[in-house]
Short mmCIF file of C-alpha atoms and ligand atoms in Angstrom, two decimals:
data_model
loop_
_atom_site.label_atom_id
_atom_site.label_comp_id
_atom_site.label_asym_id
_atom_site.label_seq_id
_atom_site.Cartn_x
_atom_site.Cartn_y
_atom_site.Cartn_z
CA UNK Z 1 -21.65 51.55 -13.45
CA UNK Z 2 -19.24 50.53 -16.34
CA UNK Z 3 -16.30 50.39 -13.68
CA UNK Z 4 -18.43 47.53 -11.68
CA UNK Z 5 -19.09 45.44 -14.69
CA UNK Z 6 -15.61 45.45 -15.97
CA UNK Z 7 -14.31 44.40 -12.13
CA UNK Z 8 -17.21 41.46 -12.28
CA UNK Z 9 -15.96 40.44 -15.74
CA UNK Z 10 -12.53 40.28 -14.35
CA UNK Z 11 -13.58 38.23 -11.33
CA UNK Z 12 -15.63 35.93 -13.43
CA UNK Z 13 -12.66 35.43 -16.17
CA UNK Z 14 -9.37 35.32 -14.16
CA UNK Z 15 -9.98 34.66 -10.36
CA UNK Z 16 -12.99 32.51 -10.01
CA UNK Z 17 -11.84 29.59 -12.24
CA UNK Z 18 -8.61 29.04 -9.66
CA UNK Z 19 -10.51 29.32 -6.67
CA UNK Z 20 -12.94 26.26 -7.75
CA UNK Z 21 -11.07 22.85 -7.00
CA UNK Z 22 -10.79 20.59 -9.76
CA UNK Z 23 -13.89 18.30 -9.20
CA UNK Z 24 -16.39 21.13 -8.86
CA UNK Z 25 -16.20 21.83 -12.41
CA UNK Z 26 -18.57 20.69 -14.69
CA UNK Z 27 -16.80 19.61 -17.98
CA UNK Z 28 -17.85 20.97 -21.05
CA UNK Z 29 -17.25 18.08 -23.17
CA UNK Z 30 -17.14 14.80 -20.74
CA UNK Z 31 -15.83 12.07 -22.42
CA UNK Z 32 -16.27 7.99 -22.05
CA UNK Z 33 -12.94 6.56 -21.44
CA UNK Z 34 -11.79 3.13 -20.88
CA UNK Z 35 -8.59 2.42 -18.60
CA UNK Z 36 -6.98 -0.66 -19.29
CA UNK Z 37 -5.14 -1.97 -16.01
CA UNK Z 38 -6.45 -1.05 -12.82
CA UNK Z 39 -3.10 -1.34 -10.60
CA UNK Z 40 -1.31 1.66 -8.88
CA UNK Z 41 -1.39 3.49 -11.96
CA UNK Z 42 -4.52 2.71 -13.44
CA UNK Z 43 -6.94 3.06 -10.51
CA UNK Z 44 -5.70 6.45 -9.71
CA UNK Z 45 -5.63 7.64 -13.61
CA UNK Z 46 -9.46 6.40 -13.47
CA UNK Z 47 -10.61 7.71 -10.42
CA UNK Z 48 -9.23 11.22 -10.90
CA UNK Z 49 -10.49 11.42 -14.54
CA UNK Z 50 -13.86 10.60 -13.39
CA UNK Z 51 -13.23 13.19 -10.54
CA UNK Z 52 -12.69 16.05 -13.16
CA UNK Z 53 -15.93 15.02 -14.70
CA UNK Z 54 -15.34 12.15 -17.40
CA UNK Z 55 -17.38 8.89 -17.61
CA UNK Z 56 -14.52 6.49 -16.64
CA UNK Z 57 -14.63 2.19 -16.94
CA UNK Z 58 -11.67 0.60 -15.49
CA UNK Z 59 -10.88 -2.88 -16.56
CA UNK Z 60 -8.58 -5.67 -15.58
CA UNK Z 61 -7.87 -9.34 -16.14
CA UNK Z 62 -7.90 -9.81 -12.31
CA UNK Z 63 -11.52 -10.51 -11.44
CA UNK Z 64 -10.70 -10.17 -7.72
CA UNK Z 65 -9.31 -6.77 -8.17
CA UNK Z 66 -12.76 -5.93 -9.90
CA UNK Z 67 -15.03 -7.44 -7.50
CA UNK Z 68 -13.29 -5.92 -4.70
CA UNK Z 69 -13.61 -2.55 -6.51
CA UNK Z 70 -17.18 -3.18 -7.18
CA UNK Z 71 -17.70 -3.62 -3.42
CA UNK Z 72 -16.06 -0.52 -2.83
CA UNK Z 73 -13.14 -2.05 -1.30
CA UNK Z 74 -9.84 -0.45 -2.68
CA UNK Z 75 -7.17 -2.93 -3.29
CA UNK Z 76 -4.15 -1.09 -2.68
CA UNK Z 77 -3.30 1.72 0.02
CA UNK Z 78 -3.28 5.23 -1.43
CA UNK Z 79 -4.21 8.35 0.54
CA UNK Z 80 -7.46 9.98 -0.75
CA UNK Z 81 -8.09 7.14 -3.34
CA UNK Z 82 -10.99 5.48 -1.11
CA UNK Z 83 -12.92 8.62 -1.35
CA UNK Z 84 -12.37 9.14 -5.09
CA UNK Z 85 -13.76 5.69 -5.93
CA UNK Z 86 -16.55 5.90 -3.56
CA UNK Z 87 -17.69 9.27 -4.67
CA UNK Z 88 -17.18 8.94 -8.58
CA UNK Z 89 -19.09 5.19 -8.26
CA UNK Z 90 -22.05 6.85 -6.56
CA UNK Z 91 -22.13 9.57 -9.03
CA UNK Z 92 -22.06 6.76 -11.85
CA UNK Z 93 -18.97 8.11 -13.38
CA UNK Z 94 -16.83 5.45 -12.37
CA UNK Z 95 -17.17 1.49 -13.28
CA UNK Z 96 -15.27 -1.62 -12.95
CA UNK Z 97 -15.21 -4.57 -15.20
CA UNK Z 98 -13.31 -7.57 -16.55
CA UNK Z 99 -15.02 -7.51 -20.03
CA UNK Z 100 -12.09 -5.78 -21.61
CA UNK Z 101 -14.00 -6.18 -25.20
CA UNK Z 102 -17.01 -4.45 -24.16
CA UNK Z 103 -15.28 -1.38 -22.57
CA UNK Z 104 -13.12 -1.10 -25.72
CA UNK Z 105 -16.11 -1.29 -27.94
CA UNK Z 106 -17.91 1.40 -25.89
CA UNK Z 107 -15.38 4.24 -25.63
CA UNK Z 108 -13.45 5.92 -27.95
CA UNK Z 109 -10.75 7.13 -25.74
CA UNK Z 110 -8.41 4.17 -24.09
CA UNK Z 111 -5.92 4.37 -21.87
CA UNK Z 112 -3.10 1.37 -21.39
CA UNK Z 113 -2.04 1.37 -17.87
CA UNK Z 114 -1.03 -2.21 -17.38
CA UNK Z 115 2.34 -3.56 -15.75
CA UNK Z 116 5.56 -3.48 -17.74
CA UNK Z 117 7.45 -5.60 -14.99
CA UNK Z 118 11.14 -6.33 -15.49
CA UNK Z 119 12.31 -9.66 -17.05
CA UNK Z 120 14.94 -11.54 -16.02
CA UNK Z 121 17.37 -9.92 -18.56
CA UNK Z 122 16.35 -6.70 -17.00
CA UNK Z 123 14.24 -5.54 -19.96
CA UNK Z 124 10.73 -4.23 -19.60
CA UNK Z 125 8.23 -7.21 -20.21
CA UNK Z 126 5.67 -5.59 -22.99
CA UNK Z 127 3.51 -8.75 -23.14
CA UNK Z 128 0.61 -6.95 -21.33
CA UNK Z 129 0.57 -4.06 -23.02
CA UNK Z 130 1.09 -5.89 -26.33
CA UNK Z 131 -2.18 -8.08 -25.48
CA UNK Z 132 -3.77 -4.81 -24.60
CA UNK Z 133 -3.08 -3.39 -28.25
CA UNK Z 134 -4.26 -6.46 -29.88
CA UNK Z 135 -7.74 -6.53 -27.86
CA UNK Z 136 -8.11 -2.76 -28.90
CA UNK Z 137 -7.21 -3.54 -32.83
CA UNK Z 138 -9.85 -6.45 -32.43
CA UNK Z 139 -12.49 -4.03 -31.27
CA UNK Z 140 -11.89 -0.93 -33.47
CA UNK Z 141 -15.70 -0.41 -34.21
CA UNK Z 142 -15.13 3.15 -34.67
CA UNK Z 143 -12.33 5.72 -34.73
CA UNK Z 144 -10.91 5.64 -31.46
CA UNK Z 145 -7.54 7.40 -29.63
CA UNK Z 146 -5.55 5.19 -27.65
CA UNK Z 147 -3.25 6.82 -25.07
CA UNK Z 148 -0.55 4.65 -23.48
CA UNK Z 149 0.52 5.52 -19.93
CA UNK Z 150 2.55 2.64 -18.83
CA UNK Z 151 6.11 3.08 -18.73
CA UNK Z 152 7.44 1.61 -21.77
CA UNK Z 153 11.28 1.68 -23.59
CA UNK Z 154 12.01 3.69 -26.50
CA UNK Z 155 10.13 2.67 -29.71
CA UNK Z 156 7.33 0.62 -28.03
CA UNK Z 157 4.66 3.03 -29.07
CA UNK Z 158 5.34 2.40 -32.60
CA UNK Z 159 5.25 -1.43 -31.82
CA UNK Z 160 2.01 -0.84 -29.89
CA UNK Z 161 0.52 0.87 -32.91
CA UNK Z 162 1.58 -1.95 -35.31
CA UNK Z 163 -0.13 -4.52 -33.30
CA UNK Z 164 -3.19 -2.70 -33.21
CA UNK Z 165 -3.11 -2.28 -36.62
CA UNK Z 166 -2.21 -5.86 -37.36
CA UNK Z 167 -5.60 -6.79 -35.57
CA UNK Z 168 -7.73 -3.89 -36.95
CA UNK Z 169 -9.47 -6.03 -39.88
CA UNK Z 170 -11.93 -3.35 -40.67
CA UNK Z 171 -8.93 -0.88 -41.19
CA UNK Z 172 -10.72 1.75 -38.88
CA UNK Z 173 -8.53 4.87 -38.55
CA UNK Z 174 -7.13 5.15 -35.11
CA UNK Z 175 -4.70 7.66 -33.26
CA UNK Z 176 -2.11 6.77 -30.71
CA UNK Z 177 -0.58 8.91 -27.86
CA UNK Z 178 2.00 8.60 -25.09
CA UNK Z 179 1.02 9.97 -22.07
CA UNK Z 180 3.77 8.75 -19.33
CA UNK Z 181 3.04 8.95 -15.74
CA UNK Z 182 4.72 10.95 -12.93
CA UNK Z 183 2.83 9.83 -10.02
CA UNK Z 184 4.64 8.71 -7.24
CA UNK Z 185 3.38 5.79 -4.76
CA UNK Z 186 1.94 7.59 -1.44
CA UNK Z 187 1.00 10.87 -3.19
CA UNK Z 188 -0.22 9.71 -6.29
CA UNK Z 189 -3.68 11.18 -6.24
CA UNK Z 190 -2.23 14.90 -5.21
CA UNK Z 191 0.58 14.24 -7.77
CA UNK Z 192 -1.88 13.34 -10.46
CA UNK Z 193 -4.28 16.46 -9.84
CA UNK Z 194 -1.46 19.11 -9.38
CA UNK Z 195 1.41 17.65 -11.49
CA UNK Z 196 4.27 19.57 -12.07
CA UNK Z 197 3.93 18.92 -15.89
CA UNK Z 198 2.06 16.73 -18.18
CA UNK Z 199 3.66 15.26 -20.85
CA UNK Z 200 1.94 14.01 -24.13
CA UNK Z 201 3.75 12.66 -27.28
CA UNK Z 202 1.82 12.56 -30.31
CA UNK Z 203 1.96 12.04 -34.15
CA UNK Z 204 -0.83 14.75 -34.92
CA UNK Z 205 -2.23 17.85 -33.39
CA UNK Z 206 -5.82 16.33 -33.30
CA UNK Z 207 -4.32 13.94 -30.57
CA UNK Z 208 -2.49 16.62 -28.51
CA UNK Z 209 -5.76 18.42 -28.69
CA UNK Z 210 -7.82 15.59 -27.65
CA UNK Z 211 -5.44 14.96 -24.64
CA UNK Z 212 -5.24 18.90 -23.56
CA UNK Z 213 -9.01 18.48 -23.34
CA UNK Z 214 -9.40 15.78 -21.45
CA UNK Z 215 -7.01 17.05 -18.79
CA UNK Z 216 -8.08 20.46 -19.23
CA UNK Z 217 -9.49 21.23 -15.38
CA UNK Z 218 -5.85 20.22 -14.40
CA UNK Z 219 -4.12 22.71 -16.43
CA UNK Z 220 -6.42 25.64 -15.59
CA UNK Z 221 -5.20 24.36 -12.06
CA UNK Z 222 -1.69 25.68 -12.86
CA UNK Z 223 -0.15 22.39 -14.57
CA UNK Z 224 2.20 22.94 -17.28
CA UNK Z 225 1.50 20.64 -20.67
CA UNK Z 226 4.34 19.69 -23.14
CA UNK Z 227 3.38 18.28 -26.14
CA UNK Z 228 6.16 16.80 -28.26
CA UNK Z 229 6.85 13.66 -30.39
CA UNK Z 230 6.51 10.02 -29.07
CA UNK Z 231 9.91 9.22 -29.19
CA UNK Z 232 10.79 12.49 -26.82
CA UNK Z 233 7.98 11.56 -24.34
CA UNK Z 234 9.32 8.27 -24.23
CA UNK Z 235 12.65 9.52 -23.28
CA UNK Z 236 11.47 12.26 -20.84
CA UNK Z 237 10.01 9.43 -18.80
CA UNK Z 238 12.96 7.25 -18.60
CA UNK Z 239 15.79 10.34 -18.34
CA UNK Z 240 13.35 11.54 -15.56
CA UNK Z 241 13.49 8.31 -13.41
CA UNK Z 242 16.74 7.78 -14.08
CA UNK Z 243 17.87 11.10 -13.20
CA UNK Z 244 15.91 10.92 -9.93
CA UNK Z 245 17.61 7.39 -9.27
CA UNK Z 246 21.00 9.09 -10.00
CA UNK Z 247 20.55 11.93 -7.53
CA UNK Z 248 19.60 9.16 -4.86
CA UNK Z 249 22.59 7.00 -5.35
CA UNK Z 250 24.67 10.36 -5.55
CA UNK Z 251 23.78 11.27 -1.90
CA UNK Z 252 24.13 7.88 -0.87
CA UNK Z 253 27.64 7.99 -1.63
CA UNK Z 254 28.04 11.38 -0.39
CA UNK Z 255 26.81 9.96 2.77
CA UNK Z 256 29.23 7.02 2.96
CA UNK Z 257 32.22 10.04 2.51
CA UNK Z 258 30.47 12.23 5.17
CA UNK Z 259 30.67 9.13 7.89
CA UNK Z 260 34.54 9.05 7.20
CA UNK Z 261 35.22 12.43 7.86
CA UNK Z 262 32.98 13.49 10.32
CA UNK Z 263 30.40 15.72 8.14
CA UNK Z 264 26.57 15.57 8.64
CA UNK Z 265 24.79 14.60 5.43
CA UNK Z 266 21.63 16.31 6.30
CA UNK Z 267 23.65 19.68 6.35
CA UNK Z 268 25.60 18.96 3.44
CA UNK Z 269 22.23 18.06 1.42
CA UNK Z 270 20.66 21.32 2.89
CA UNK Z 271 23.64 23.14 1.77
CA UNK Z 272 23.56 21.67 -1.71
CA UNK Z 273 19.75 21.89 -2.27
CA UNK Z 274 19.98 25.97 -1.39
CA UNK Z 275 20.95 26.08 -4.68
CA UNK Z 276 17.94 26.23 -7.33
CA UNK Z 277 19.66 24.11 -9.61
CA UNK Z 278 20.25 21.12 -7.24
CA UNK Z 279 17.37 21.72 -5.23
CA UNK Z 280 16.23 19.96 -1.81
CA UNK Z 281 14.52 17.14 -3.07
CA UNK Z 282 15.70 13.37 -3.57
CA UNK Z 283 18.44 13.94 -1.62
CA UNK Z 284 17.90 12.15 1.31
CA UNK Z 285 20.25 9.17 1.96
CA UNK Z 286 18.91 5.60 2.90
CA UNK Z 287 19.42 2.02 2.09
CA UNK Z 288 18.67 2.67 -1.84
CA UNK Z 289 15.75 3.27 -3.90
CA UNK Z 290 13.45 0.64 -4.49
CA UNK Z 291 9.77 0.41 -6.13
CA UNK Z 292 8.12 -0.90 -9.08
CA UNK Z 293 9.64 2.06 -10.85
CA UNK Z 294 13.42 3.32 -10.47
CA UNK Z 295 14.78 -0.14 -10.47
CA UNK Z 296 13.15 -1.70 -13.40
CA UNK Z 297 13.08 1.86 -15.20
CA UNK Z 298 16.84 2.32 -14.88
CA UNK Z 299 17.52 -1.11 -15.92
CA UNK Z 300 15.13 -0.80 -19.03
CA UNK Z 301 16.64 2.28 -19.88
CA UNK Z 302 20.26 0.84 -19.75
CA UNK Z 303 19.25 -2.07 -22.17
CA UNK Z 304 17.24 0.21 -24.54
CA UNK Z 305 20.60 2.48 -24.94
CA UNK Z 306 22.57 -0.52 -25.18
CA UNK Z 307 20.58 -1.99 -28.08
CA UNK Z 308 21.38 1.65 -29.73
CA UNK Z 309 25.01 1.14 -29.01
CA UNK Z 310 24.85 4.11 -26.41
CA UNK Z 311 26.26 3.55 -22.81
CA UNK Z 312 24.61 5.38 -20.18
CA UNK Z 313 27.60 5.06 -17.86
CA UNK Z 314 26.32 7.52 -14.90
CA UNK Z 315 23.04 5.69 -14.79
CA UNK Z 316 24.79 2.29 -14.76
CA UNK Z 317 27.12 3.67 -12.01
CA UNK Z 318 24.16 4.47 -10.01
CA UNK Z 319 22.44 1.32 -10.49
CA UNK Z 320 25.44 -0.45 -9.53
CA UNK Z 321 26.08 1.91 -6.25
CA UNK Z 322 22.29 1.08 -5.66
CA UNK Z 323 22.50 -2.81 -5.94
CA UNK Z 324 25.27 -3.11 -3.14
CA UNK Z 325 23.65 -0.44 -0.82
CA UNK Z 326 22.04 -2.56 1.75
CA UNK Z 327 25.05 -4.93 1.86
CA UNK Z 328 27.12 -1.94 2.54
CA UNK Z 329 25.41 -0.24 5.13
CA UNK Z 330 24.72 -3.42 7.08
CA UNK Z 331 28.33 -4.53 6.93
CA UNK Z 332 29.03 -0.89 8.88
CA UNK Z 333 26.28 -1.99 11.15
CA UNK Z 334 27.73 -5.55 11.41
CA UNK Z 335 31.28 -4.18 12.39
CA UNK Z 336 29.67 -1.92 15.08
CA UNK Z 337 27.34 -4.65 16.62
CA UNK Z 338 30.00 -7.33 16.45
CA UNK Z 339 27.89 -9.96 14.49
CA UNK Z 340 24.63 -10.60 13.32
CA UNK Z 341 24.66 -14.30 14.09
CA UNK Z 342 22.15 -15.69 16.62
CA UNK Z 343 21.08 -11.84 17.10
CA UNK Z 344 17.37 -10.95 17.66
CA UNK Z 345 16.92 -7.84 15.18
CA UNK Z 346 13.63 -5.77 14.97
CA UNK Z 347 13.23 -4.63 11.51
CA UNK Z 348 10.67 -1.45 11.47
CA UNK Z 349 9.05 -1.22 7.89
CA UNK Z 350 8.38 -3.45 4.84
CA UNK Z 351 7.32 -1.34 2.18
CA UNK Z 352 9.61 0.05 -0.06
CA UNK Z 353 8.61 4.00 0.85
CA UNK Z 354 6.33 5.57 3.62
CA UNK Z 355 2.28 5.73 2.87
CA UNK Z 356 2.03 2.77 0.44
CA UNK Z 357 1.40 -0.93 0.67
CA UNK Z 358 3.86 -1.45 -1.89
CA UNK Z 359 6.85 -3.79 -1.02
CA UNK Z 360 8.23 -4.18 -4.58
CA UNK Z 361 12.06 -4.22 -4.83
CA UNK Z 362 11.62 -3.06 -1.12
CA UNK Z 363 14.97 -2.70 0.48
CA UNK Z 364 13.45 -3.49 3.93
CA UNK Z 365 13.34 -7.23 2.21
CA UNK Z 366 16.80 -6.75 0.87
CA UNK Z 367 17.99 -6.11 4.56
CA UNK Z 368 16.06 -8.98 5.92
CA UNK Z 369 17.32 -11.32 3.33
CA UNK Z 370 20.72 -10.31 4.33
CA UNK Z 371 20.37 -10.44 8.24
CA UNK Z 372 18.70 -14.44 7.49
CA UNK Z 373 21.66 -15.23 5.46
CA UNK Z 374 23.59 -13.98 8.47
CA UNK Z 375 21.59 -16.20 10.61
CA UNK Z 376 20.09 -13.40 12.73
CA UNK Z 377 16.48 -13.82 13.86
CA UNK Z 378 14.39 -11.27 12.59
CA UNK Z 379 11.01 -9.95 13.54
CA UNK Z 380 9.62 -6.92 11.32
CA UNK Z 381 6.60 -4.68 11.64
CA UNK Z 382 4.87 -2.64 9.23
CA UNK Z 383 1.66 -0.56 9.73
CA UNK Z 384 0.26 -1.40 6.05
CA UNK Z 385 2.36 -3.40 3.93
CA UNK Z 386 2.46 -6.40 5.80
CA UNK Z 387 -0.01 -8.76 4.10
CA UNK Z 388 1.93 -7.52 0.80
CA UNK Z 389 5.19 -8.62 2.06
CA UNK Z 390 3.65 -12.10 3.36
CA UNK Z 391 2.75 -13.02 -0.28
CA UNK Z 392 6.57 -12.70 -1.50
CA UNK Z 393 7.87 -13.85 2.00
CA UNK Z 394 5.38 -15.93 3.62
CA UNK Z 395 8.06 -17.31 6.29
CA UNK Z 396 8.13 -13.40 7.50
CA UNK Z 397 8.24 -13.34 11.47
CA UNK Z 398 5.58 -10.53 11.70
CA UNK Z 399 5.10 -8.46 14.94
CA UNK Z 400 1.43 -7.97 15.43
CA UNK Z 401 1.96 -4.55 17.28
CA UNK Z 402 4.91 -2.21 16.66
CA UNK Z 403 6.23 -2.80 20.47
CA UNK Z 404 6.02 -6.55 20.08
CA UNK Z 405 8.66 -6.03 17.26
CA UNK Z 406 11.23 -4.76 20.22
CA UNK Z 407 10.54 -7.58 22.76
CA UNK Z 408 13.91 -9.18 23.57
CA UNK Z 409 15.48 -7.93 20.58
CA UNK Z 410 19.48 -7.19 20.70
CA UNK Z 411 19.18 -4.33 17.92
CA UNK Z 412 16.65 -2.25 16.02
CA UNK Z 413 16.62 -1.41 12.47
CA UNK Z 414 14.38 1.38 11.05
CA UNK Z 415 14.35 0.39 7.31
CA UNK Z 416 10.93 2.52 5.89
CA UNK Z 417 10.44 6.15 6.79
CA UNK Z 418 6.61 5.71 8.25
CA UNK Z 419 5.96 8.79 10.39
CA UNK Z 420 4.76 6.30 13.22
CA UNK Z 421 8.26 5.17 14.02
CA UNK Z 422 8.85 8.77 14.81
CA UNK Z 423 6.76 8.62 17.69
CA UNK Z 424 8.49 5.68 19.46
CA UNK Z 425 8.46 6.10 23.18
CA UNK Z 426 12.41 4.80 23.61
CA UNK Z 427 11.97 4.67 27.26
CA UNK Z 428 9.58 1.82 26.85
CA UNK Z 429 11.26 0.32 24.40
CA UNK Z 430 14.39 0.35 26.77
CA UNK Z 431 12.51 -1.97 29.08
CA UNK Z 432 11.22 -4.64 26.69
CA UNK Z 433 14.54 -5.16 24.45
CA UNK Z 434 17.80 -6.87 25.16
CA UNK Z 435 20.21 -5.02 23.27
CA UNK Z 436 20.80 -1.17 22.95
CA UNK Z 437 21.52 -0.66 19.51
CA UNK Z 438 19.43 1.43 16.85
CA UNK Z 439 20.17 1.78 13.01
CA UNK Z 440 18.30 4.34 11.69
CA UNK Z 441 19.03 3.93 7.60
CA UNK Z 442 16.30 6.76 6.80
CA UNK Z 443 17.79 9.44 9.36
CA UNK Z 444 13.99 9.95 10.54
CA UNK Z 445 14.54 9.41 14.15
CA UNK Z 446 15.84 12.06 16.85
CA UNK Z 447 19.44 11.00 17.78
CA UNK Z 448 19.60 12.52 21.09
CA UNK Z 449 16.29 11.37 22.28
CA UNK Z 450 17.25 7.58 21.15
CA UNK Z 451 20.58 8.12 22.86
CA UNK Z 452 19.20 9.61 26.12
CA UNK Z 453 16.92 6.43 26.28
CA UNK Z 454 20.30 4.68 26.73
CA UNK Z 455 20.66 3.39 22.95
CA UNK Z 456 23.74 3.73 20.77
CA UNK Z 457 22.38 5.46 17.89
CA UNK Z 458 23.80 5.01 14.07
CA UNK Z 459 22.13 6.95 11.19
CA UNK Z 460 23.49 7.17 7.59
CA UNK Z 461 26.00 9.91 6.94
CA UNK Z 462 26.47 11.09 10.48
CA UNK Z 463 28.34 10.49 13.17
CA UNK Z 464 27.13 7.76 15.53
CA UNK Z 465 25.94 8.35 19.24
CA UNK Z 466 27.34 5.36 21.00
CA UNK Z 467 25.94 4.75 24.50
C1 UDX T 501 2.84 -0.31 -13.64
C2 UDX T 501 4.46 -0.26 -13.66
O1 UDX T 501 4.76 -0.46 -12.37
C3 UDX T 501 4.38 1.00 -14.25
O2 UDX T 501 5.74 1.24 -14.24
C4 UDX T 501 3.76 1.24 -15.60
O3 UDX T 501 3.97 2.73 -15.99
C5 UDX T 501 2.16 1.05 -15.30
O4 UDX T 501 2.27 -0.26 -14.92
P1 UDX T 501 1.16 -0.44 -11.59
O5 UDX T 501 -0.02 0.42 -11.81
O6 UDX T 501 2.50 -0.23 -10.48
O7 UDX T 501 2.15 0.25 -13.04
O8 UDX T 501 1.53 -1.64 -12.43
P2 UDX T 501 0.58 -3.01 -11.40
O9 UDX T 501 0.07 -2.44 -9.88
O10 UDX T 501 1.27 -4.05 -11.76
O11 UDX T 501 -0.76 -2.83 -12.39
C6 UDX T 501 -1.20 -3.50 -13.46
C7 UDX T 501 -2.58 -3.90 -13.86
O12 UDX T 501 -2.82 -4.66 -14.80
C8 UDX T 501 -2.77 -5.16 -12.63
O13 UDX T 501 -3.83 -4.87 -12.15
C9 UDX T 501 -3.10 -6.47 -13.45
O14 UDX T 501 -3.95 -7.32 -13.41
C10 UDX T 501 -3.35 -5.52 -15.07
N1 UDX T 501 -3.26 -6.36 -16.03
C11 UDX T 501 -2.05 -6.97 -16.58
C12 UDX T 501 -4.34 -6.31 -16.95
O15 UDX T 501 -5.50 -5.74 -16.82
N2 UDX T 501 -3.94 -6.76 -18.45
C13 UDX T 501 -2.74 -7.80 -18.80
O16 UDX T 501 -2.88 -8.28 -19.77
C14 UDX T 501 -2.23 -7.45 -17.60
C1 UDX T 502 9.11 7.30 -8.78
C2 UDX T 502 8.91 8.89 -9.22
O1 UDX T 502 9.05 9.53 -8.26
C3 UDX T 502 7.81 9.09 -10.00
O2 UDX T 502 7.79 10.15 -10.55
C4 UDX T 502 7.56 7.86 -11.05
O3 UDX T 502 6.15 8.10 -12.01
C5 UDX T 502 7.28 6.46 -10.67
O4 UDX T 502 8.35 6.00 -9.51
P1 UDX T 502 7.87 5.83 -6.60
O5 UDX T 502 8.98 5.01 -7.24
O6 UDX T 502 6.53 5.85 -6.33
O7 UDX T 502 7.90 7.07 -7.68
O8 UDX T 502 8.44 6.81 -5.36
P2 UDX T 502 9.62 7.73 -4.93
O9 UDX T 502 9.22 8.73 -3.99
O10 UDX T 502 10.32 8.41 -6.23
O11 UDX T 502 10.76 7.13 -4.41
C6 UDX T 502 11.43 5.71 -4.79
C7 UDX T 502 12.52 5.08 -3.98
O12 UDX T 502 13.29 6.12 -3.78
C8 UDX T 502 11.88 4.71 -2.56
O13 UDX T 502 12.35 3.65 -1.96
C9 UDX T 502 12.31 5.89 -1.84
O14 UDX T 502 12.34 5.60 -0.35
C10 UDX T 502 13.90 6.38 -2.41
N1 UDX T 502 14.27 7.61 -2.22
C11 UDX T 502 13.37 8.89 -2.70
C12 UDX T 502 15.17 8.04 -1.47
O15 UDX T 502 16.13 6.74 -1.15
N2 UDX T 502 15.57 9.05 -1.15
C13 UDX T 502 15.00 10.11 -1.59
O16 UDX T 502 15.37 11.26 -1.21
C14 UDX T 502 13.89 9.97 -2.42
#
């Protein structure tokens, strides 16, 4: 009897908790949380916090965004997000509002996830985080804790605290922490629910204890948490993003070298990545990194370092390398094709990466820009991101279907690594296009399959297969 009881205790204490999924747990102490800024980061944060049991109000100044969310329509494309929003809305754990004031008044915990876009000088535009801070200061009706999740340059959290205090006319006590986000678009829900690590920068232990309690189900599921100072947390975020950007620029330049000497960059990356100190990820060469983070965060980091009389020369070099990446690979293609002028070119993919509708700093749009300047005729297709691309480029020539993009084209460029493009029937394409040149800037196609259908195949960091 005794041993059975012991076994049951072990099961209940050590094994069962890990078998439950995150959302099934009932939180001991669910919190009322306000999220200010319901974009790619804020909406995922709010939905996931609701999923693990909290009562979350997501607010935003964009009334169209909020009203579409209230209708259950998700304004961004993100795997699994629609179900999360729907399930938690019907369970009355997730709400949406444009009344930021009421949302702040009614909760003790506020997350700031408004945008920190790049300014013309390359610095982060902090107007939105400061206006959120002012709103919080003006509505400190009782003690609150503010967690900033927007990516902000070193020293900003203290400035946010000063803005809150400057508008805290009743001098109500409040705490602030910095909880940098590491989610990747396209996998943001799973990245949030199963992160490698959670980082929290604080000024006191009460704030880190509160944050730990808020994300406890994620920690129970195996994520590590690092509690550190606010300055170190700010540095961890920018240093992590910048290191990943350096890694990408590094493999892109190695790919260029591979092309010169007939090495295969994919085998080189595999050989490198088998060293645990290097790792396999972020060693895929391509047209350069894009998105709303790496380009702006590396620039903001460089600016922030310059202000402290530090020159981050390696990151600077990676940024310079990335800035000329599209032109460099297209020049190589142009040499092979002869000229772009007057050519009809199909560009496959508009999003900055697969599985997202985000086109911010998309290499695809840089490729299209370059081709148009060279007087080529471009027709593009993207399974998801077209509407967003048209907001940036209304004059884009969009193919309604994938195969329409190939009609009478002289050359094809794979610009975004959508899985859909690996399913293309190149025999059919050969019948409807005019030319016979495929430039796979993401190395996602099977070169021999493309060549056997009658095309010349050019990848990145690989020997071309000329027809
Ligand atoms: C952005 C940045 O890209 C990221 O680096 C930062 O860490 C968080 O903010 P993202 O979610 O992609 O992430 O931003 P975006 O999609 O632009 O969403 C920001 C939201 O904040 C928008 O919906 C905008 O309407 C809203 N917003 C902006 C406010 O609610 N209040 C403001 O004052 C300004
Ligand atoms: C990035 C960071 O990964 C994430 O941790 C942070 O929170 C936000 O910024 P994201 O920009 O959403 O996430 O996407 P990511 O998968 O990092 O890709 C960024 C860019 O690098 C994309 O243009 C992608 O195509 C490119 N990339 C990525 C490569 O060119 N090669 C690679 O091996 C990986």
